[in-house]
Coordinates of N, CA, C and O in Angstrom, one line a residue:
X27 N 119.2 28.6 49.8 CA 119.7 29.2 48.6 C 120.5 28.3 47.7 O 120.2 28.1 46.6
X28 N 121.6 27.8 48.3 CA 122.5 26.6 47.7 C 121.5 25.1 46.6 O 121.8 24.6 45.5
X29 N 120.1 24.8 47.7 CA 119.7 23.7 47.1 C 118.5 24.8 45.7 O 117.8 24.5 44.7
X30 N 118.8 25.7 46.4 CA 117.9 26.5 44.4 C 118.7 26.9 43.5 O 118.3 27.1 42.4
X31 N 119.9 27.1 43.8 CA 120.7 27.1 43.1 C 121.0 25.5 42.1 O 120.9 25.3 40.9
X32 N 121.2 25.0 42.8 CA 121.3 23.1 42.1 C 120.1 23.2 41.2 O 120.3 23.5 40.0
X33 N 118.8 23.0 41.8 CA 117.7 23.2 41.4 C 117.4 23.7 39.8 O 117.0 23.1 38.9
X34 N 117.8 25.1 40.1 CA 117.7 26.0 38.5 C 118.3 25.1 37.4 O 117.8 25.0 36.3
X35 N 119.2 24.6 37.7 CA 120.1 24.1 36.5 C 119.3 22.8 35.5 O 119.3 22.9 34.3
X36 N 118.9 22.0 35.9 CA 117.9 20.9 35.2 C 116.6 21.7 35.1 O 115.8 21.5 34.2
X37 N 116.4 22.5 35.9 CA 114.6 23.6 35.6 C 114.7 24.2 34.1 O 114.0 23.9 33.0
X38 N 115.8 25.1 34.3 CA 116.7 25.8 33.0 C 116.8 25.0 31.8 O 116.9 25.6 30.8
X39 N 116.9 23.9 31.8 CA 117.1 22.6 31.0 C 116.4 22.4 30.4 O 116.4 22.5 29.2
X40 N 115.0 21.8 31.3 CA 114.0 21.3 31.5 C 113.2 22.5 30.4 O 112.8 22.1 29.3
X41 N 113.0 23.6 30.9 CA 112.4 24.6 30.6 C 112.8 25.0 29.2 O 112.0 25.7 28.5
X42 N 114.3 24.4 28.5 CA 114.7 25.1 27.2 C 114.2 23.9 26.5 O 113.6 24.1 25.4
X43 N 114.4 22.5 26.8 CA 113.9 21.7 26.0 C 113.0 21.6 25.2 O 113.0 21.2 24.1
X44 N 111.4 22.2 26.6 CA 110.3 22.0 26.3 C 109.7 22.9 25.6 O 108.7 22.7 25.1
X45 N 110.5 24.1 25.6 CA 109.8 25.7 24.4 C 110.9 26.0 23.3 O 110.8 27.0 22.5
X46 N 112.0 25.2 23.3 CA 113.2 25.4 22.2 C 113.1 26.5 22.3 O 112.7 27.0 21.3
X47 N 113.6 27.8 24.0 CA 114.3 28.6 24.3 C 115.5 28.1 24.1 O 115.9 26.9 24.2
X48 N 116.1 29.4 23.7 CA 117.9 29.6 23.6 C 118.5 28.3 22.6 O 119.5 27.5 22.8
X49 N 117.6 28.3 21.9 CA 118.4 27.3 20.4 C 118.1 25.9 21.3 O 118.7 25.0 20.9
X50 N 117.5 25.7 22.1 CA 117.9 24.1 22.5 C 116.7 23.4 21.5 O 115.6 23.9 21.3
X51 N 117.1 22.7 21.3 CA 116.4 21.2 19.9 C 115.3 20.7 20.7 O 115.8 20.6 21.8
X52 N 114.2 20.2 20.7 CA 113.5 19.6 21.4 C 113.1 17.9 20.9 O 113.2 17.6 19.7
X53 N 112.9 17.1 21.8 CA 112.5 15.4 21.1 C 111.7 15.7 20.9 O 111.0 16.7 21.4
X54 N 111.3 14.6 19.9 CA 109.9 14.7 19.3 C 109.1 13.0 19.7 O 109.9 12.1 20.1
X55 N 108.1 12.7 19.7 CA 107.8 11.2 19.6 C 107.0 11.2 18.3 O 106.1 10.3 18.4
X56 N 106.9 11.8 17.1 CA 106.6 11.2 16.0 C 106.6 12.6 14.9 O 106.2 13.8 15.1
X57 N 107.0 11.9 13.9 CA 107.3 12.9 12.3 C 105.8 13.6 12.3 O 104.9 13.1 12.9
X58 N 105.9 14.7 11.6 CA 104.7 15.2 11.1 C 103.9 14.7 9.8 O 104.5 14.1 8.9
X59 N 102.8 14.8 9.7 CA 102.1 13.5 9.0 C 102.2 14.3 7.7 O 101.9 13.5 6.7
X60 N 102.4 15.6 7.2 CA 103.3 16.4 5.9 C 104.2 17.1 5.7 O 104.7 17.7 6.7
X61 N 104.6 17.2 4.6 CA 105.8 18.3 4.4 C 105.5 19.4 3.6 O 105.0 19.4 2.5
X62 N 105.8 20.4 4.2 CA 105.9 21.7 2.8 C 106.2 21.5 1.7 O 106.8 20.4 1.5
X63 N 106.2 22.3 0.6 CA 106.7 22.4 -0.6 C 108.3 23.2 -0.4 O 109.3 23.1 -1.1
X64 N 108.0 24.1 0.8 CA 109.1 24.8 0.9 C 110.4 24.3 1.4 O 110.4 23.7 2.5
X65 N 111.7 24.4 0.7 CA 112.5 23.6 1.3 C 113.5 24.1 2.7 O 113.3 25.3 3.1
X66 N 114.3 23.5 3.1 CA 115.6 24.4 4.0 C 116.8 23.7 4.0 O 116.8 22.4 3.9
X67 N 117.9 24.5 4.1 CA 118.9 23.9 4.1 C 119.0 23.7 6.1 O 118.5 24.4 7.0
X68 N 120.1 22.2 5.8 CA 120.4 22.7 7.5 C 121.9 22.0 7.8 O 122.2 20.8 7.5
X69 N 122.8 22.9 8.3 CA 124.3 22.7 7.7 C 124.5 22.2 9.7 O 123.8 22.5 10.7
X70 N 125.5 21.4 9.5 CA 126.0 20.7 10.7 C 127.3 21.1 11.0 O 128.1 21.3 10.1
X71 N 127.6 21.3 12.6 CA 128.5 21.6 13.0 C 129.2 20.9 14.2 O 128.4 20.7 15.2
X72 N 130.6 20.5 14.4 CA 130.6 19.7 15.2 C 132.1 20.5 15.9 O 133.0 21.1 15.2
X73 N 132.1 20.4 17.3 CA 133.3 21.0 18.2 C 133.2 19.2 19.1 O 132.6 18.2 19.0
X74 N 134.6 19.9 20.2 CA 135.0 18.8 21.3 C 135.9 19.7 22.1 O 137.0 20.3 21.8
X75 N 135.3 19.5 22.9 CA 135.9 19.9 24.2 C 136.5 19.5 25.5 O 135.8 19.5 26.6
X76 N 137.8 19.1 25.4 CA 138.4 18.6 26.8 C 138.3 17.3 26.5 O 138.0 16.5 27.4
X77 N 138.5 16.9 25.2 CA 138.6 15.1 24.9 C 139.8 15.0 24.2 O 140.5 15.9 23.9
X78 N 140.1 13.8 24.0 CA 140.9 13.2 22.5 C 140.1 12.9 21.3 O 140.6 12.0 20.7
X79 N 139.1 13.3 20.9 CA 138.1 13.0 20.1 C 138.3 13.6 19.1 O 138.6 14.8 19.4
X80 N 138.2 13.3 17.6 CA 138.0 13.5 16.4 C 136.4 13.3 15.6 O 136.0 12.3 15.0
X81 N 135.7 14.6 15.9 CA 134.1 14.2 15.6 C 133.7 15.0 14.0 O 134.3 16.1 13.8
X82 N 133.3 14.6 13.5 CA 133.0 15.0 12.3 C 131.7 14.8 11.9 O 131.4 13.6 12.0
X83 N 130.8 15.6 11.2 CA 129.4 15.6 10.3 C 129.7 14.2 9.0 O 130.4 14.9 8.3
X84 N 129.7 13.7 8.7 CA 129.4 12.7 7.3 C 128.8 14.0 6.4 O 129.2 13.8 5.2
X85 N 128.4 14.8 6.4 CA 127.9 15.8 5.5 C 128.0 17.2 5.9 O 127.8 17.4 7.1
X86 N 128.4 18.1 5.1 CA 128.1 19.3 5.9 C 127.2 20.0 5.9 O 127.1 21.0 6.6
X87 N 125.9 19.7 4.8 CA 124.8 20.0 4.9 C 123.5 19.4 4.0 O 123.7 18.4 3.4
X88 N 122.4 19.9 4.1 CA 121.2 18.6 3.4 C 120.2 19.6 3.4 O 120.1 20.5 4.2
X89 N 119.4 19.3 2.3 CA 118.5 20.1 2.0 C 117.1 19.1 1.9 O 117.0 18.0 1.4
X90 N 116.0 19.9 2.8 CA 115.2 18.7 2.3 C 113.8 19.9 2.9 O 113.9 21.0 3.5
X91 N 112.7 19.2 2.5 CA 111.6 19.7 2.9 C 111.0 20.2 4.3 O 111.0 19.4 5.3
X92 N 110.6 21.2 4.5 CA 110.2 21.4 6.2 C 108.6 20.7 6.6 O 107.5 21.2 6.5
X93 N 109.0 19.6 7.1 CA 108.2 18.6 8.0 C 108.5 17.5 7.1 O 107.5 16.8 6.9
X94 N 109.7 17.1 6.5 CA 110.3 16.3 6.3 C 111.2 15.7 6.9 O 112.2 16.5 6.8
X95 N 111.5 14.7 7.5 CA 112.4 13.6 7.9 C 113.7 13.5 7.5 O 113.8 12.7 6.5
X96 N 114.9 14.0 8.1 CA 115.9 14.3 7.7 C 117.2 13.1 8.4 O 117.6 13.2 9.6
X97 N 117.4 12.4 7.8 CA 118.8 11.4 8.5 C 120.3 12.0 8.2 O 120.5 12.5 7.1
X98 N 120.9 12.0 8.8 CA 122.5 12.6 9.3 C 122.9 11.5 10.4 O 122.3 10.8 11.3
X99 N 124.7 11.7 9.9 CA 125.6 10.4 10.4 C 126.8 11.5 10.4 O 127.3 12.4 9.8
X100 N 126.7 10.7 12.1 CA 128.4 11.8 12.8 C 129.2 10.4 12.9 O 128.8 9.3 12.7
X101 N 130.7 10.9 13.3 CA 131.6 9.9 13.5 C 132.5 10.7 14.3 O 133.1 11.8 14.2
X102 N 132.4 9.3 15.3 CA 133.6 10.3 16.3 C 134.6 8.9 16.5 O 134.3 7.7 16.5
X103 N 135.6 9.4 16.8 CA 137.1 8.7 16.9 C 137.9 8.8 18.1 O 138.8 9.6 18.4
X104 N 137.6 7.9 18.9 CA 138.6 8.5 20.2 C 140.4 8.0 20.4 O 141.0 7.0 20.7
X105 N 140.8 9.4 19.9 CA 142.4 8.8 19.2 C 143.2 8.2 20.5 O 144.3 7.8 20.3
X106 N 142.8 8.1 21.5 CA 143.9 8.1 23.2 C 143.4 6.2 23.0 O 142.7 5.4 22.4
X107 N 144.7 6.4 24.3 CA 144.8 4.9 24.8 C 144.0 4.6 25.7 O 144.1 3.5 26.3
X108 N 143.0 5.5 26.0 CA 142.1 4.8 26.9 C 140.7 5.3 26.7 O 140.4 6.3 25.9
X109 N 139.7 4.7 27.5 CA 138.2 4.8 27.1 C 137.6 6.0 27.8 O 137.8 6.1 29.0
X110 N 136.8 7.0 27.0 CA 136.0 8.3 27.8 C 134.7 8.0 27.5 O 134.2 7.4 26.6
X111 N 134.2 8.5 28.4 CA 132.8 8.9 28.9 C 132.1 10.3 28.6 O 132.1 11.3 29.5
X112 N 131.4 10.4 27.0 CA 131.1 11.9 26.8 C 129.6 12.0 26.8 O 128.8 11.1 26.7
X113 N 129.4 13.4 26.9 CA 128.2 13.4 26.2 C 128.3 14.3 25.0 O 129.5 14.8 24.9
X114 N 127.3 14.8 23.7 CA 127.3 15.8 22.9 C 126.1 16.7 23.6 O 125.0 16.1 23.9
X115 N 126.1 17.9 23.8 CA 125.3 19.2 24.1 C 125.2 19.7 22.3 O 126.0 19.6 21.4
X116 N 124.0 20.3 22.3 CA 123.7 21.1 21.0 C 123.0 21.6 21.3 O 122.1 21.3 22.1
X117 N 123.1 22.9 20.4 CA 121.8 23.9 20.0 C 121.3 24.2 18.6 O 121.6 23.4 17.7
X118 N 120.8 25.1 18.3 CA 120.4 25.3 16.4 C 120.8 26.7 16.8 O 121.0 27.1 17.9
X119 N 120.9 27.5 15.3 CA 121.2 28.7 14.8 C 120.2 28.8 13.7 O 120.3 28.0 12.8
X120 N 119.2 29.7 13.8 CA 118.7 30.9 14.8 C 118.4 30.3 15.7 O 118.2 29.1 15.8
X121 N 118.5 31.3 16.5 CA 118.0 30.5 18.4 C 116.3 30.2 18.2 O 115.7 29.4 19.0
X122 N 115.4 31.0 17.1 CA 114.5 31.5 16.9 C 113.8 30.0 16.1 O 112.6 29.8 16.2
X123 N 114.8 29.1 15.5 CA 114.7 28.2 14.9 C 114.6 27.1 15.9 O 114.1 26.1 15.3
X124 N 114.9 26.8 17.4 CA 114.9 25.8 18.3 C 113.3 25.4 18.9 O 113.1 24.6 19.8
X125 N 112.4 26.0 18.4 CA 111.3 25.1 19.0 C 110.9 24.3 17.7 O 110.3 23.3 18.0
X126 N 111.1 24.4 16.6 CA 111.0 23.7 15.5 C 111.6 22.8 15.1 O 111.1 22.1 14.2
X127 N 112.9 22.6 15.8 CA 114.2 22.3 14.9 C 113.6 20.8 15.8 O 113.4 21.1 16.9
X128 N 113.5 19.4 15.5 CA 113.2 18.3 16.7 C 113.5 17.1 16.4 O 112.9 16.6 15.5
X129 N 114.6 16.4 17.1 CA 114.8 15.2 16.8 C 114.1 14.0 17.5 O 113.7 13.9 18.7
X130 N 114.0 13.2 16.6 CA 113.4 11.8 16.6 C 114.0 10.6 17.5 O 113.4 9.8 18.1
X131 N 115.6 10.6 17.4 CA 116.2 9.8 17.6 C 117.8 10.2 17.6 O 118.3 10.1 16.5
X132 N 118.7 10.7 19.0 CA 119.9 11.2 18.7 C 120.8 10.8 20.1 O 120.4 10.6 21.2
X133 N 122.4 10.9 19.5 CA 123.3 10.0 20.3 C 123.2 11.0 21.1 O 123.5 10.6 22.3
X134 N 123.0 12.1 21.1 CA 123.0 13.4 22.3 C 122.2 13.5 23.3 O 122.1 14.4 24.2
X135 N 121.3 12.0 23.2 CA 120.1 12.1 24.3 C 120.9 11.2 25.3 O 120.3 11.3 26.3
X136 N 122.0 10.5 25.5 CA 122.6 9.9 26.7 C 123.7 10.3 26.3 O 124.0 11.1 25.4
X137 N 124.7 9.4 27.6 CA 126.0 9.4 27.4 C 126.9 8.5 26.3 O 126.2 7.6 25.8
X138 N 128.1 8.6 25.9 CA 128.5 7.6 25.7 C 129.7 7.3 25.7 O 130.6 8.2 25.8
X139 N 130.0 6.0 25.7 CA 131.1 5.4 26.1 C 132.1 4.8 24.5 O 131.6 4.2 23.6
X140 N 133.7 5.4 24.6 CA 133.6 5.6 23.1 C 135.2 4.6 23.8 O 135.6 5.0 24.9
X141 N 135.9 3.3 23.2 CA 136.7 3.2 23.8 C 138.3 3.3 23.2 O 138.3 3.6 22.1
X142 N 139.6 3.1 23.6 CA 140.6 3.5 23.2 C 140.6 3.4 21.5 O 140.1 2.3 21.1
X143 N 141.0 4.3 20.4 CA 141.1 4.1 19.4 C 139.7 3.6 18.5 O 139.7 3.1 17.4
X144 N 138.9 3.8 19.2 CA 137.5 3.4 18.7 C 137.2 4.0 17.8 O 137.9 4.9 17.5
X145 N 135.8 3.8 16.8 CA 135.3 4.7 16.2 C 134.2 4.2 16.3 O 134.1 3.0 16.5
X146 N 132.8 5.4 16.1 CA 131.6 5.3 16.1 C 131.1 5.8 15.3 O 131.9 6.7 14.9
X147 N 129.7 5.8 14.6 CA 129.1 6.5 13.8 C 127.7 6.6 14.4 O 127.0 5.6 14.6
X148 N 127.2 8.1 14.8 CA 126.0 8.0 15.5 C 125.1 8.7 14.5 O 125.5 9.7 14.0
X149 N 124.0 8.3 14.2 CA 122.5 8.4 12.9 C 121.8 9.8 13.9 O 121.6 9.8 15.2
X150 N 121.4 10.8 13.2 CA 120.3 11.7 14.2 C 119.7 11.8 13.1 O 120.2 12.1 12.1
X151 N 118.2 11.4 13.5 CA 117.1 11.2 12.7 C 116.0 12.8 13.5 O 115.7 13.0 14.6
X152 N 115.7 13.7 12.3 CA 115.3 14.7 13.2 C 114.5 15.3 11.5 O 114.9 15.0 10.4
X153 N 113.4 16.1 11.8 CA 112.5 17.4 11.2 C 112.4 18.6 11.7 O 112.6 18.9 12.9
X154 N 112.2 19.6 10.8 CA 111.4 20.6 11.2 C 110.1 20.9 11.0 O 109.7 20.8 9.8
X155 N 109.3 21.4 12.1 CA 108.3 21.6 12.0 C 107.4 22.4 11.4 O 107.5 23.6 11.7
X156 N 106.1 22.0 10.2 CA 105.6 23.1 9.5 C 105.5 24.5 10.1 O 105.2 25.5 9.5
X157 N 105.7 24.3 11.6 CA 104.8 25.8 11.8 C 105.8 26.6 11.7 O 105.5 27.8 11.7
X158 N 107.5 26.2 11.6 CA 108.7 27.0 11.2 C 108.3 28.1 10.1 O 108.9 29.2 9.9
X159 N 107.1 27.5 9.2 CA 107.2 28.7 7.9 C 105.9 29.9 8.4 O 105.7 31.0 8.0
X160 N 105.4 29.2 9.2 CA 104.4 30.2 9.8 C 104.7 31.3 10.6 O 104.1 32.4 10.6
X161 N 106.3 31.0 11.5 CA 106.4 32.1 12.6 C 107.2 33.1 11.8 O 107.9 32.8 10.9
X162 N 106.7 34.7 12.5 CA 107.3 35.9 12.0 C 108.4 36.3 11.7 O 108.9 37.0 10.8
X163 N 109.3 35.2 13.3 CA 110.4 35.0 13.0 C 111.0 34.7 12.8 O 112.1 35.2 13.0
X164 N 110.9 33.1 11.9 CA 111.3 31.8 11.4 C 111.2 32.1 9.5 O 112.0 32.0 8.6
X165 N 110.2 32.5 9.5 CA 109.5 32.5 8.0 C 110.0 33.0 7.1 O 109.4 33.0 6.0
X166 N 111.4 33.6 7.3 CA 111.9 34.1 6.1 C 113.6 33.7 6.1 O 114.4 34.1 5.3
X167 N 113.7 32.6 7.2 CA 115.1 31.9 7.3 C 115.0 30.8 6.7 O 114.3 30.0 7.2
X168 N 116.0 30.5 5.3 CA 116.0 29.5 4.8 C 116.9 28.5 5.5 O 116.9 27.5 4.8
X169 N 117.7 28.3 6.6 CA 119.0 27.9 7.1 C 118.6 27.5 8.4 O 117.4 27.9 8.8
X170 N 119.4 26.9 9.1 CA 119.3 26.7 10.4 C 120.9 25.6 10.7 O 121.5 25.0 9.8
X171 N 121.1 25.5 11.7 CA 122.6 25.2 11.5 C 122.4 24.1 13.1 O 121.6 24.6 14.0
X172 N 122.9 23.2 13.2 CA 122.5 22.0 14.2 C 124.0 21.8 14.4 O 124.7 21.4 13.5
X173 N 124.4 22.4 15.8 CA 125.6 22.6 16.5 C 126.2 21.4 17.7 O 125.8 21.4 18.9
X174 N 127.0 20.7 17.3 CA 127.1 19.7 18.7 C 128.7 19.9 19.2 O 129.6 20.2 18.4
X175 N 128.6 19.7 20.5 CA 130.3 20.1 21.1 C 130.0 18.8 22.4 O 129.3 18.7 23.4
X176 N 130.8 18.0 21.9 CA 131.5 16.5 22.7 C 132.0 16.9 24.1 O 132.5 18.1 24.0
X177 N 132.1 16.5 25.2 CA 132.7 17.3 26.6 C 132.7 15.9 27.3 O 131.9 14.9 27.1
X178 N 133.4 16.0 27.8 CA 133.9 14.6 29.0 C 132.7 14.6 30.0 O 132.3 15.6 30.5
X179 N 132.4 13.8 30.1 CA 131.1 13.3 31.5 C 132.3 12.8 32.7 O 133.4 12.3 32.5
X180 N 131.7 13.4 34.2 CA 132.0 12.9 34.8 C 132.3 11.3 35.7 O 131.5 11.3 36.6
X181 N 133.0 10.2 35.8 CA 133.1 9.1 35.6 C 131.7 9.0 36.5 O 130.5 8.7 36.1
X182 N 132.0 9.4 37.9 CA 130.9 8.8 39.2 C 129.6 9.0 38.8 O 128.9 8.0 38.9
X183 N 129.0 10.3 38.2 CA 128.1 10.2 37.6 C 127.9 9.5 36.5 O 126.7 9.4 36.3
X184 N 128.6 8.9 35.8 CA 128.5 8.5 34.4 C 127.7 6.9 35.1 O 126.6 6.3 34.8
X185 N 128.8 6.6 36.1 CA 128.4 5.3 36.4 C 127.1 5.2 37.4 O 126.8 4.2 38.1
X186 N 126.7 5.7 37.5 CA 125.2 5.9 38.9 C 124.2 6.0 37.8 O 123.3 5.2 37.7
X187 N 124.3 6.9 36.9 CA 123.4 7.1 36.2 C 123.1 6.0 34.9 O 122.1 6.1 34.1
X188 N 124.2 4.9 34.8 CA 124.1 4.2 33.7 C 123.5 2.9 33.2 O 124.1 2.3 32.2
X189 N 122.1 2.4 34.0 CA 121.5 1.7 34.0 C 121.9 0.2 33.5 O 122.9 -0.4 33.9
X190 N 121.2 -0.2 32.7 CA 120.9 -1.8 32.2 C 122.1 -1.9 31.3 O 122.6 -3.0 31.0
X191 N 122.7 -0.5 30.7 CA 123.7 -0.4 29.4 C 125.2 -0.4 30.1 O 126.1 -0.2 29.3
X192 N 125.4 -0.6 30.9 CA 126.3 0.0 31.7 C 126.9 1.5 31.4 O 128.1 1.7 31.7
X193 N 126.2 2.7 30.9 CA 126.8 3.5 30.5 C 126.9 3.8 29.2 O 127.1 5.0 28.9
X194 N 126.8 2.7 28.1 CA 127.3 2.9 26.6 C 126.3 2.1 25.6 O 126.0 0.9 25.6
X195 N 125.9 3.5 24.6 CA 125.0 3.3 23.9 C 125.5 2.6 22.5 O 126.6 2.8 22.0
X196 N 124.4 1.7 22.0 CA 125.4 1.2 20.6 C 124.9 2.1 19.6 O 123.8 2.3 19.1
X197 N 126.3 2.6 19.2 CA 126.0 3.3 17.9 C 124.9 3.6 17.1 O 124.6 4.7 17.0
X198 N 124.1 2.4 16.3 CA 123.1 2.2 16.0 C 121.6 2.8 16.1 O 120.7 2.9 15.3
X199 N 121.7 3.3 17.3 CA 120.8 3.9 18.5 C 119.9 2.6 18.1 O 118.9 2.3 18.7

């Protein structure tokens, strides 16, 4: 019971990624080859939890075509004297909007390593998907809202899991 309990938790994950259940954003490996005429707004939100971090959107929102290619720039600041190990978790609003909602390229896919007094600026390159204007319950939501909250990674894990990078991604992606 104990090792299904472990288990569910990356299944659960695993499982929201890949049907953008419960708002989770899904990757994408390539743009859609058109865009609607119809446009959407999509407003950014940023929390932090259990850091010294100062994270902020570059924009608070962007309007652009659905199955269009949308770029956004965060910046986070780690105000303390010493270096953390975070990740960003996100979802979208409507929850109804997460199998659509799909990024290309985002600092929330690893960890990162931000160090005393640092600053970073991370790019998320992301679309929505035409078939957003098709579903019953997508199709009459102009909005969708891309939610990230910063949370401390645990070190031991940080470092086991942190390959060729030692843990820290460059900004840039």
């Amino acid at each position: 019971m104990v090792g299904a309990a472990y288990a569910a938790v990356p299944l659960y994950k695993a499982f929201c990624q890949l049907t953008g259940y419960d708002g989770t954003v899904r990757q994408a490996a390539k743009a859609p080859d058109k865009a609607l005429d119809r446009t959407i707004v999509i407003r950014f939100d940023t929390n932090v939890r259990d850091l010294p971090f100062d994270f902020k959107a570059r924009q608070l929102t962007q309007t652009l075509k659905i199955g269009e290619t949308g770029l956004a720039y965060f910046t986070v600041t780690n105000t303390s004297d010493k270096p953390y190990t975070a990740r960003a978790s996100y979802n979208v609003l409507p929850e109804q909007a997460g199998a659509y909602f799909q990024k290309l390229q985002c600092f929330c896919f690893s960890d990162q390593t931000i160090g005393p007094h640092q600053t970073m600026e991370f790019p998320v390159l992301y679309f929505v998907d035409p078939k957003y204007a098709d579903d019953f319950e997508t199709r009459g939501s102009g909005e969708v809202t891309l939610s990230y909250t910063f949370f401390p990674v645990d070190q031991k894990r940080a470092e086991s899991a942190s390959g060729p990078l030692g843990g820290k991604v460059k900004a840039g992606l």
